[in-house]
Amino acid sequence: MKKTRVAVLISGRGSNMMALSEAAKKSSYPAEIALVLSNRPDAAGLLNAEAGGIRIASIDHTTYRGDRESFERATHEELLRHDIELICLAGFMRLLSGWFVARWENRILNIHPALLPAFKGLDTHRRALAAGVKIHGATVHFVSAEMDSGPILAQGAVPVREGDDVETLAARVLEVEHRLYPLALGLVAAGRVRVVCGRCTIDGGLAGGDPLIVPDDR
Ligand code: GRF
Protein backbone atom coordinates (compact mmCIF):
# COMPACT_ATOMS: atom_id res chain seq x y z
CA MET A 1 0.00 0.00 0.00
CA LYS A 2 1.31 3.44 -0.97
CA LYS A 3 1.09 5.60 2.13
CA THR A 4 0.35 9.33 2.01
CA ARG A 5 3.46 11.34 2.91
CA VAL A 6 2.62 13.63 5.81
CA ALA A 7 4.55 16.48 7.40
CA VAL A 8 3.64 17.39 10.97
CA LEU A 9 4.31 21.05 11.81
CA ILE A 10 4.97 21.79 15.47
CA SER A 11 6.22 24.57 17.73
CA GLY A 12 6.42 22.81 21.10
CA ARG A 13 6.17 19.51 22.95
CA GLY A 14 4.58 17.62 20.05
CA SER A 15 2.37 15.14 21.90
CA ASN A 16 -0.15 15.12 19.04
CA MET A 17 2.71 14.59 16.60
CA MET A 18 3.76 11.54 18.65
CA ALA A 19 0.18 10.21 18.64
CA LEU A 20 0.13 10.50 14.84
CA SER A 21 3.49 8.80 14.47
CA GLU A 22 2.40 5.97 16.80
CA ALA A 23 -0.68 5.37 14.65
CA ALA A 24 1.41 5.51 11.47
CA LYS A 25 3.56 2.61 12.66
CA LYS A 26 0.73 0.20 11.83
CA SER A 27 1.23 -1.25 8.36
CA SER A 28 -2.49 -0.85 7.64
CA TYR A 29 -2.45 2.90 8.43
CA PRO A 30 -2.70 4.88 5.17
CA ALA A 31 -0.28 7.70 6.13
CA GLU A 32 3.40 7.90 7.04
CA ILE A 33 5.03 10.74 8.97
CA ALA A 34 7.74 11.66 6.48
CA LEU A 35 8.82 14.89 8.17
CA VAL A 36 8.42 16.80 11.43
CA LEU A 37 9.09 20.49 10.90
CA SER A 38 9.29 23.14 13.60
CA ASN A 39 9.48 26.92 13.43
CA ARG A 40 11.36 26.74 16.74
CA PRO A 41 14.72 24.93 16.62
CA ASP A 42 14.44 24.20 20.38
CA ALA A 43 10.99 22.56 20.23
CA ALA A 44 10.97 19.51 22.53
CA GLY A 45 8.96 17.58 19.96
CA LEU A 46 11.88 17.63 17.50
CA LEU A 47 14.02 15.53 19.87
CA ASN A 48 11.21 13.00 20.35
CA ALA A 49 10.63 12.76 16.61
CA GLU A 50 14.32 12.25 15.93
CA ALA A 51 14.54 9.60 18.64
CA GLY A 52 11.65 7.85 16.89
CA GLY A 53 13.58 7.80 13.63
CA ILE A 54 11.54 10.50 11.89
CA ARG A 55 13.19 13.10 9.66
CA ILE A 56 13.18 16.53 11.23
CA ALA A 57 13.74 20.07 10.03
CA SER A 58 13.51 23.48 11.62
CA ILE A 59 12.92 26.80 9.95
CA ASP A 60 13.36 29.49 12.56
CA HIS A 61 10.73 32.15 11.87
CA THR A 62 12.65 34.74 13.95
CA THR A 63 15.43 34.83 11.37
CA TYR A 64 12.91 36.11 8.81
CA ARG A 65 12.26 39.28 10.89
CA GLY A 66 8.53 39.57 10.33
CA ASP A 67 8.77 38.62 6.65
CA ARG A 68 6.00 36.02 6.69
CA GLU A 69 6.15 35.38 2.97
CA SER A 70 9.86 34.42 2.96
CA PHE A 71 9.33 32.17 5.98
CA GLU A 72 6.43 30.46 4.26
CA ARG A 73 8.31 30.11 0.96
CA ALA A 74 11.16 28.38 2.81
CA THR A 75 8.66 26.11 4.57
CA HIS A 76 6.88 25.34 1.29
CA GLU A 77 10.19 24.45 -0.41
CA GLU A 78 11.22 22.18 2.46
CA LEU A 79 7.89 20.35 2.20
CA LEU A 80 8.35 19.91 -1.56
CA ARG A 81 11.90 18.58 -1.01
CA HIS A 82 10.41 15.80 1.11
CA ASP A 83 7.60 15.03 -1.38
CA ILE A 84 4.99 15.91 1.22
CA GLU A 85 1.38 15.39 0.19
CA LEU A 86 -0.48 16.42 3.33
CA ILE A 87 0.29 18.72 6.28
CA CYS A 88 -0.87 18.25 9.88
CA LEU A 89 -0.55 21.29 12.13
CA ALA A 90 -0.07 20.12 15.70
CA GLY A 91 0.56 22.98 18.08
CA PHE A 92 2.12 25.03 15.26
CA MET A 93 2.00 28.60 16.56
CA ARG A 94 2.25 30.54 13.29
CA LEU A 95 -0.70 31.81 11.31
CA LEU A 96 -0.49 30.73 7.68
CA SER A 97 -1.20 33.27 4.96
CA GLY A 98 -3.63 32.94 2.08
CA TRP A 99 -0.61 32.43 -0.19
CA PHE A 100 0.49 29.29 1.66
CA VAL A 101 -3.02 27.93 2.26
CA ALA A 102 -3.86 28.29 -1.46
CA ARG A 103 -0.85 26.17 -2.38
CA TRP A 104 -1.99 23.43 -0.03
CA GLU A 105 -5.73 23.77 -0.50
CA ASN A 106 -7.63 21.03 1.37
CA ARG A 107 -4.29 19.45 2.23
CA ILE A 108 -3.69 21.08 5.63
CA LEU A 109 -5.29 19.72 8.80
CA ASN A 110 -5.23 21.37 12.21
CA ILE A 111 -6.26 20.24 15.67
CA HIS A 112 -7.83 22.86 17.90
CA PRO A 113 -8.51 22.32 21.62
CA ALA A 114 -12.18 23.34 21.60
CA LEU A 115 -15.43 22.45 19.87
CA LEU A 116 -15.27 24.89 16.95
CA PRO A 117 -16.72 27.31 16.07
CA ALA A 118 -16.68 27.99 19.83
CA PHE A 119 -13.48 29.30 21.41
CA LYS A 120 -11.30 30.09 18.42
CA GLY A 121 -7.82 31.34 19.27
CA LEU A 122 -5.69 30.80 22.36
CA ASP A 123 -6.43 29.94 25.97
CA THR A 124 -9.47 27.85 25.09
CA HIS A 125 -9.73 25.87 28.36
CA ARG A 126 -9.69 28.96 30.57
CA ARG A 127 -12.35 30.59 28.39
CA ALA A 128 -14.51 27.44 28.37
CA LEU A 129 -14.40 27.33 32.18
CA ALA A 130 -15.21 31.05 32.40
CA ALA A 131 -18.18 30.61 30.05
CA GLY A 132 -19.50 27.75 32.18
CA VAL A 133 -19.96 25.34 29.27
CA LYS A 134 -20.80 21.77 30.29
CA ILE A 135 -19.26 20.10 27.23
CA HIS A 136 -15.86 20.94 25.78
CA GLY A 137 -13.52 19.09 23.45
CA ALA A 138 -11.33 19.17 20.37
CA THR A 139 -11.80 19.65 16.64
CA VAL A 140 -9.83 18.51 13.60
CA HIS A 141 -10.51 20.73 10.60
CA PHE A 142 -9.09 21.65 7.23
CA VAL A 143 -7.21 24.94 7.36
CA SER A 144 -8.44 28.03 5.58
CA ALA A 145 -6.74 31.42 5.59
CA GLU A 146 -8.93 32.57 8.49
CA MET A 147 -7.74 31.45 11.95
CA ASP A 148 -9.30 28.25 13.36
CA SER A 149 -11.78 28.13 10.51
CA GLY A 150 -12.25 25.76 7.61
CA PRO A 151 -14.34 22.62 7.13
CA ILE A 152 -14.76 20.55 10.30
CA LEU A 153 -13.72 16.93 9.90
CA ALA A 154 -13.95 15.39 13.37
CA GLN A 155 -14.80 16.42 16.90
CA GLY A 156 -14.36 14.77 20.26
CA ALA A 157 -16.36 15.89 23.28
CA VAL A 158 -15.66 15.64 27.00
CA PRO A 159 -17.71 16.73 30.02
CA VAL A 160 -16.64 19.73 32.06
CA ARG A 161 -16.73 18.56 35.67
CA GLU A 162 -17.39 20.43 38.91
CA GLY A 163 -14.03 21.40 40.35
CA ASP A 164 -12.20 21.34 37.01
CA ASP A 165 -9.38 23.80 36.57
CA VAL A 166 -7.45 24.60 33.39
CA GLU A 167 -5.00 21.72 34.00
CA THR A 168 -7.58 18.97 34.62
CA LEU A 169 -9.74 20.09 31.70
CA ALA A 170 -6.74 20.40 29.36
CA ALA A 171 -5.60 16.88 30.29
CA ARG A 172 -9.07 15.43 29.59
CA VAL A 173 -9.22 17.18 26.20
CA LEU A 174 -5.65 16.20 25.29
CA GLU A 175 -6.49 12.53 25.76
CA VAL A 176 -9.28 12.96 23.23
CA GLU A 177 -6.97 14.86 20.86
CA HIS A 178 -4.57 11.92 20.81
CA ARG A 179 -7.38 9.61 19.68
CA LEU A 180 -9.11 12.04 17.35
CA TYR A 181 -6.19 13.26 15.23
CA PRO A 182 -4.96 9.80 14.12
CA LEU A 183 -8.54 8.85 13.30
CA ALA A 184 -9.09 12.01 11.23
CA LEU A 185 -5.77 11.77 9.39
CA GLY A 186 -6.49 8.11 8.61
CA LEU A 187 -9.80 9.06 6.98
CA VAL A 188 -8.18 11.78 4.84
CA ALA A 189 -5.20 9.64 3.83
CA ALA A 190 -7.51 6.80 2.88
CA GLY A 191 -9.22 9.21 0.47
CA ARG A 192 -12.53 8.98 2.29
CA VAL A 193 -13.04 12.68 2.94
CA ARG A 194 -14.45 15.15 0.44
CA VAL A 195 -14.92 18.84 0.99
CA VAL A 196 -18.14 20.03 -0.61
CA CYS A 197 -19.42 23.60 -0.16
CA GLY A 198 -17.21 24.15 2.87
CA ARG A 199 -18.30 20.95 4.62
CA CYS A 200 -16.64 17.57 4.98
CA THR A 201 -18.40 14.44 3.88
CA ILE A 202 -16.98 11.00 4.60
CA ASP A 203 -17.35 8.54 1.74
CA GLY A 204 -19.03 5.30 2.66
CA GLY A 205 -20.27 6.75 5.94
CA LEU A 206 -18.75 5.64 9.18
CA ALA A 207 -18.04 1.94 9.03
CA GLY A 208 -18.11 0.15 12.35
CA GLY A 209 -19.17 3.30 14.20
CA ASP A 210 -15.90 5.20 13.91
CA PRO A 211 -15.84 7.22 17.13
CA LEU A 212 -15.90 10.73 15.71
CA ILE A 213 -17.51 11.72 18.97
CA VAL A 214 -15.08 10.24 21.45
CA PRO A 215 -16.80 9.46 24.73
CA ASP A 216 -15.09 10.09 28.03
CA ASP A 217 -15.98 6.89 29.80
CA ARG A 218 -14.34 7.42 33.16
C1 GRF B 1 -2.83 20.98 21.52
O1 GRF B 1 -3.72 21.23 22.57
C2 GRF B 1 -3.48 21.32 20.20
O2 GRF B 1 -4.87 21.11 20.18
C3 GRF B 1 -3.18 22.78 20.06
O3 GRF B 1 -1.90 22.95 20.61
C4 GRF B 1 -1.64 21.91 21.54
C5 GRF B 1 -0.38 21.24 21.08
O4 GRF B 1 0.04 20.26 22.00
N1 GRF B 1 -3.29 23.21 18.68
P1 GRF B 1 1.17 19.21 21.56
O5 GRF B 1 2.38 20.03 21.14
O6 GRF B 1 0.62 18.39 20.44
O7 GRF B 1 1.44 18.42 22.79
mmCIF file of C-alpha atoms and ligand atoms in Angstrom:
data_model
loop_
_atom_site.group_PDB
_atom_site.id
_atom_site.type_symbol
_atom_site.label_atom_id
_atom_site.label_comp_id
_atom_site.label_asym_id
_atom_site.label_seq_id
_atom_site.Cartn_x
_atom_site.Cartn_y
_atom_site.Cartn_z
ATOM 1 C CA MET A 1 0.000 0.000 0.000
ATOM 2 C CA LYS A 2 1.307 3.438 -0.974
ATOM 3 C CA LYS A 3 1.090 5.604 2.127
ATOM 4 C CA THR A 4 0.348 9.330 2.006
ATOM 5 C CA ARG A 5 3.462 11.337 2.909
ATOM 6 C CA VAL A 6 2.615 13.628 5.805
ATOM 7 C CA ALA A 7 4.546 16.481 7.402
ATOM 8 C CA VAL A 8 3.635 17.394 10.975
ATOM 9 C CA LEU A 9 4.314 21.050 11.806
ATOM 10 C CA ILE A 10 4.969 21.785 15.473
ATOM 11 C CA SER A 11 6.220 24.567 17.732
ATOM 12 C CA GLY A 12 6.425 22.815 21.102
ATOM 13 C CA ARG A 13 6.169 19.515 22.953
ATOM 14 C CA GLY A 14 4.579 17.618 20.052
ATOM 15 C CA SER A 15 2.368 15.144 21.901
ATOM 16 C CA ASN A 16 -0.148 15.121 19.040
ATOM 17 C CA MET A 17 2.707 14.590 16.596
ATOM 18 C CA MET A 18 3.756 11.535 18.646
ATOM 19 C CA ALA A 19 0.176 10.211 18.644
ATOM 20 C CA LEU A 20 0.133 10.504 14.838
ATOM 21 C CA SER A 21 3.492 8.799 14.467
ATOM 22 C CA GLU A 22 2.402 5.966 16.803
ATOM 23 C CA ALA A 23 -0.683 5.366 14.647
ATOM 24 C CA ALA A 24 1.408 5.513 11.468
ATOM 25 C CA LYS A 25 3.555 2.605 12.658
ATOM 26 C CA LYS A 26 0.731 0.199 11.829
ATOM 27 C CA SER A 27 1.231 -1.251 8.358
ATOM 28 C CA SER A 28 -2.489 -0.851 7.643
ATOM 29 C CA TYR A 29 -2.447 2.899 8.433
ATOM 30 C CA PRO A 30 -2.700 4.882 5.172
ATOM 31 C CA ALA A 31 -0.284 7.699 6.131
ATOM 32 C CA GLU A 32 3.398 7.904 7.043
ATOM 33 C CA ILE A 33 5.028 10.737 8.972
ATOM 34 C CA ALA A 34 7.737 11.656 6.483
ATOM 35 C CA LEU A 35 8.819 14.894 8.175
ATOM 36 C CA VAL A 36 8.420 16.798 11.429
ATOM 37 C CA LEU A 37 9.086 20.490 10.899
ATOM 38 C CA SER A 38 9.288 23.140 13.603
ATOM 39 C CA ASN A 39 9.478 26.922 13.428
ATOM 40 C CA ARG A 40 11.361 26.740 16.738
ATOM 41 C CA PRO A 41 14.716 24.935 16.625
ATOM 42 C CA ASP A 42 14.443 24.197 20.378
ATOM 43 C CA ALA A 43 10.991 22.562 20.230
ATOM 44 C CA ALA A 44 10.975 19.514 22.525
ATOM 45 C CA GLY A 45 8.958 17.583 19.962
ATOM 46 C CA LEU A 46 11.880 17.629 17.502
ATOM 47 C CA LEU A 47 14.022 15.530 19.868
ATOM 48 C CA ASN A 48 11.206 13.001 20.348
ATOM 49 C CA ALA A 49 10.629 12.762 16.614
ATOM 50 C CA GLU A 50 14.316 12.248 15.931
ATOM 51 C CA ALA A 51 14.536 9.598 18.643
ATOM 52 C CA GLY A 52 11.648 7.851 16.887
ATOM 53 C CA GLY A 53 13.582 7.801 13.626
ATOM 54 C CA ILE A 54 11.542 10.497 11.890
ATOM 55 C CA ARG A 55 13.194 13.096 9.659
ATOM 56 C CA ILE A 56 13.180 16.527 11.227
ATOM 57 C CA ALA A 57 13.736 20.073 10.029
ATOM 58 C CA SER A 58 13.506 23.475 11.624
ATOM 59 C CA ILE A 59 12.921 26.802 9.948
ATOM 60 C CA ASP A 60 13.361 29.492 12.564
ATOM 61 C CA HIS A 61 10.731 32.153 11.875
ATOM 62 C CA THR A 62 12.649 34.737 13.946
ATOM 63 C CA THR A 63 15.434 34.830 11.368
ATOM 64 C CA TYR A 64 12.908 36.115 8.808
ATOM 65 C CA ARG A 65 12.263 39.281 10.888
ATOM 66 C CA GLY A 66 8.533 39.566 10.332
ATOM 67 C CA ASP A 67 8.766 38.623 6.654
ATOM 68 C CA ARG A 68 5.995 36.021 6.685
ATOM 69 C CA GLU A 69 6.153 35.376 2.969
ATOM 70 C CA SER A 70 9.859 34.415 2.959
ATOM 71 C CA PHE A 71 9.325 32.165 5.975
ATOM 72 C CA GLU A 72 6.427 30.456 4.256
ATOM 73 C CA ARG A 73 8.305 30.110 0.960
ATOM 74 C CA ALA A 74 11.158 28.381 2.805
ATOM 75 C CA THR A 75 8.659 26.115 4.568
ATOM 76 C CA HIS A 76 6.884 25.343 1.286
ATOM 77 C CA GLU A 77 10.185 24.447 -0.409
ATOM 78 C CA GLU A 78 11.219 22.178 2.463
ATOM 79 C CA LEU A 79 7.895 20.347 2.198
ATOM 80 C CA LEU A 80 8.353 19.905 -1.560
ATOM 81 C CA ARG A 81 11.897 18.585 -1.008
ATOM 82 C CA HIS A 82 10.411 15.801 1.105
ATOM 83 C CA ASP A 83 7.600 15.034 -1.376
ATOM 84 C CA ILE A 84 4.995 15.909 1.223
ATOM 85 C CA GLU A 85 1.379 15.394 0.187
ATOM 86 C CA LEU A 86 -0.478 16.425 3.333
ATOM 87 C CA ILE A 87 0.292 18.719 6.282
ATOM 88 C CA CYS A 88 -0.865 18.248 9.876
ATOM 89 C CA LEU A 89 -0.553 21.288 12.129
ATOM 90 C CA ALA A 90 -0.071 20.116 15.702
ATOM 91 C CA GLY A 91 0.556 22.983 18.081
ATOM 92 C CA PHE A 92 2.124 25.031 15.264
ATOM 93 C CA MET A 93 2.000 28.600 16.565
ATOM 94 C CA ARG A 94 2.250 30.538 13.287
ATOM 95 C CA LEU A 95 -0.698 31.806 11.306
ATOM 96 C CA LEU A 96 -0.488 30.728 7.675
ATOM 97 C CA SER A 97 -1.204 33.268 4.957
ATOM 98 C CA GLY A 98 -3.627 32.936 2.077
ATOM 99 C CA TRP A 99 -0.611 32.425 -0.193
ATOM 100 C CA PHE A 100 0.488 29.291 1.662
ATOM 101 C CA VAL A 101 -3.016 27.930 2.256
ATOM 102 C CA ALA A 102 -3.862 28.291 -1.459
ATOM 103 C CA ARG A 103 -0.846 26.174 -2.377
ATOM 104 C CA TRP A 104 -1.988 23.432 -0.025
ATOM 105 C CA GLU A 105 -5.726 23.768 -0.498
ATOM 106 C CA ASN A 106 -7.629 21.027 1.371
ATOM 107 C CA ARG A 107 -4.293 19.445 2.230
ATOM 108 C CA ILE A 108 -3.693 21.075 5.629
ATOM 109 C CA LEU A 109 -5.294 19.724 8.800
ATOM 110 C CA ASN A 110 -5.233 21.369 12.208
ATOM 111 C CA ILE A 111 -6.260 20.239 15.670
ATOM 112 C CA HIS A 112 -7.828 22.864 17.897
ATOM 113 C CA PRO A 113 -8.506 22.324 21.617
ATOM 114 C CA ALA A 114 -12.179 23.340 21.603
ATOM 115 C CA LEU A 115 -15.428 22.455 19.875
ATOM 116 C CA LEU A 116 -15.273 24.893 16.950
ATOM 117 C CA PRO A 117 -16.719 27.310 16.072
ATOM 118 C CA ALA A 118 -16.682 27.989 19.832
ATOM 119 C CA PHE A 119 -13.482 29.299 21.414
ATOM 120 C CA LYS A 120 -11.298 30.089 18.419
ATOM 121 C CA GLY A 121 -7.823 31.340 19.275
ATOM 122 C CA LEU A 122 -5.686 30.804 22.362
ATOM 123 C CA ASP A 123 -6.434 29.937 25.972
ATOM 124 C CA THR A 124 -9.469 27.848 25.092
ATOM 125 C CA HIS A 125 -9.733 25.873 28.358
ATOM 126 C CA ARG A 126 -9.694 28.955 30.567
ATOM 127 C CA ARG A 127 -12.353 30.595 28.390
ATOM 128 C CA ALA A 128 -14.507 27.440 28.369
ATOM 129 C CA LEU A 129 -14.401 27.335 32.178
ATOM 130 C CA ALA A 130 -15.212 31.054 32.403
ATOM 131 C CA ALA A 131 -18.182 30.610 30.054
ATOM 132 C CA GLY A 132 -19.496 27.745 32.179
ATOM 133 C CA VAL A 133 -19.956 25.338 29.267
ATOM 134 C CA LYS A 134 -20.801 21.767 30.288
ATOM 135 C CA ILE A 135 -19.263 20.100 27.229
ATOM 136 C CA HIS A 136 -15.858 20.936 25.783
ATOM 137 C CA GLY A 137 -13.523 19.092 23.448
ATOM 138 C CA ALA A 138 -11.328 19.168 20.374
ATOM 139 C CA THR A 139 -11.798 19.647 16.638
ATOM 140 C CA VAL A 140 -9.834 18.508 13.605
ATOM 141 C CA HIS A 141 -10.513 20.730 10.604
ATOM 142 C CA PHE A 142 -9.091 21.653 7.227
ATOM 143 C CA VAL A 143 -7.211 24.938 7.363
ATOM 144 C CA SER A 144 -8.442 28.034 5.582
ATOM 145 C CA ALA A 145 -6.736 31.422 5.592
ATOM 146 C CA GLU A 146 -8.932 32.571 8.489
ATOM 147 C CA MET A 147 -7.739 31.455 11.947
ATOM 148 C CA ASP A 148 -9.300 28.246 13.360
ATOM 149 C CA SER A 149 -11.781 28.125 10.509
ATOM 150 C CA GLY A 150 -12.247 25.761 7.607
ATOM 151 C CA PRO A 151 -14.337 22.623 7.131
ATOM 152 C CA ILE A 152 -14.760 20.548 10.301
ATOM 153 C CA LEU A 153 -13.719 16.931 9.904
ATOM 154 C CA ALA A 154 -13.953 15.394 13.371
ATOM 155 C CA GLN A 155 -14.795 16.422 16.898
ATOM 156 C CA GLY A 156 -14.361 14.773 20.264
ATOM 157 C CA ALA A 157 -16.364 15.892 23.282
ATOM 158 C CA VAL A 158 -15.664 15.644 27.003
ATOM 159 C CA PRO A 159 -17.710 16.729 30.020
ATOM 160 C CA VAL A 160 -16.640 19.730 32.060
ATOM 161 C CA ARG A 161 -16.734 18.556 35.672
ATOM 162 C CA GLU A 162 -17.387 20.433 38.915
ATOM 163 C CA GLY A 163 -14.031 21.396 40.351
ATOM 164 C CA ASP A 164 -12.199 21.339 37.014
ATOM 165 C CA ASP A 165 -9.377 23.798 36.571
ATOM 166 C CA VAL A 166 -7.447 24.595 33.394
ATOM 167 C CA GLU A 167 -5.005 21.721 33.999
ATOM 168 C CA THR A 168 -7.582 18.972 34.624
ATOM 169 C CA LEU A 169 -9.737 20.090 31.704
ATOM 170 C CA ALA A 170 -6.744 20.405 29.361
ATOM 171 C CA ALA A 171 -5.603 16.884 30.290
ATOM 172 C CA ARG A 172 -9.066 15.430 29.588
ATOM 173 C CA VAL A 173 -9.219 17.183 26.201
ATOM 174 C CA LEU A 174 -5.646 16.198 25.292
ATOM 175 C CA GLU A 175 -6.485 12.528 25.755
ATOM 176 C CA VAL A 176 -9.275 12.960 23.227
ATOM 177 C CA GLU A 177 -6.968 14.862 20.864
ATOM 178 C CA HIS A 178 -4.567 11.921 20.811
ATOM 179 C CA ARG A 179 -7.381 9.608 19.682
ATOM 180 C CA LEU A 180 -9.108 12.035 17.351
ATOM 181 C CA TYR A 181 -6.186 13.262 15.229
ATOM 182 C CA PRO A 182 -4.964 9.803 14.119
ATOM 183 C CA LEU A 183 -8.543 8.853 13.296
ATOM 184 C CA ALA A 184 -9.094 12.013 11.227
ATOM 185 C CA LEU A 185 -5.770 11.774 9.390
ATOM 186 C CA GLY A 186 -6.491 8.113 8.614
ATOM 187 C CA LEU A 187 -9.801 9.065 6.977
ATOM 188 C CA VAL A 188 -8.185 11.781 4.845
ATOM 189 C CA ALA A 189 -5.196 9.643 3.827
ATOM 190 C CA ALA A 190 -7.513 6.802 2.877
ATOM 191 C CA GLY A 191 -9.219 9.207 0.466
ATOM 192 C CA ARG A 192 -12.533 8.976 2.291
ATOM 193 C CA VAL A 193 -13.035 12.681 2.938
ATOM 194 C CA ARG A 194 -14.448 15.147 0.437
ATOM 195 C CA VAL A 195 -14.920 18.841 0.988
ATOM 196 C CA VAL A 196 -18.137 20.026 -0.607
ATOM 197 C CA CYS A 197 -19.422 23.598 -0.160
ATOM 198 C CA GLY A 198 -17.206 24.147 2.866
ATOM 199 C CA ARG A 199 -18.304 20.955 4.624
ATOM 200 C CA CYS A 200 -16.642 17.569 4.980
ATOM 201 C CA THR A 201 -18.397 14.436 3.885
ATOM 202 C CA ILE A 202 -16.982 10.995 4.603
ATOM 203 C CA ASP A 203 -17.352 8.542 1.738
ATOM 204 C CA GLY A 204 -19.028 5.305 2.664
ATOM 205 C CA GLY A 205 -20.271 6.752 5.940
ATOM 206 C CA LEU A 206 -18.751 5.643 9.178
ATOM 207 C CA ALA A 207 -18.043 1.940 9.030
ATOM 208 C CA GLY A 208 -18.113 0.149 12.353
ATOM 209 C CA GLY A 209 -19.171 3.298 14.201
ATOM 210 C CA ASP A 210 -15.900 5.198 13.907
ATOM 211 C CA PRO A 211 -15.843 7.216 17.129
ATOM 212 C CA LEU A 212 -15.903 10.734 15.707
ATOM 213 C CA ILE A 213 -17.511 11.719 18.971
ATOM 214 C CA VAL A 214 -15.079 10.243 21.453
ATOM 215 C CA PRO A 215 -16.800 9.464 24.729
ATOM 216 C CA ASP A 216 -15.093 10.090 28.031
ATOM 217 C CA ASP A 217 -15.981 6.890 29.805
ATOM 218 C CA ARG A 218 -14.335 7.419 33.157
HETATM 219 C C1 GRF B 1 -2.834 20.977 21.521
HETATM 220 O O1 GRF B 1 -3.720 21.229 22.573
HETATM 221 C C2 GRF B 1 -3.479 21.318 20.202
HETATM 222 O O2 GRF B 1 -4.866 21.111 20.183
HETATM 223 C C3 GRF B 1 -3.185 22.780 20.060
HETATM 224 O O3 GRF B 1 -1.904 22.954 20.611
HETATM 225 C C4 GRF B 1 -1.639 21.914 21.544
HETATM 226 C C5 GRF B 1 -0.380 21.243 21.083
HETATM 227 O O4 GRF B 1 0.044 20.263 21.997
HETATM 228 N N1 GRF B 1 -3.294 23.210 18.683
HETATM 229 P P1 GRF B 1 1.171 19.214 21.561
HETATM 230 O O5 GRF B 1 2.378 20.034 21.138
HETATM 231 O O6 GRF B 1 0.619 18.392 20.444
HETATM 232 O O7 GRF B 1 1.437 18.415 22.787
#
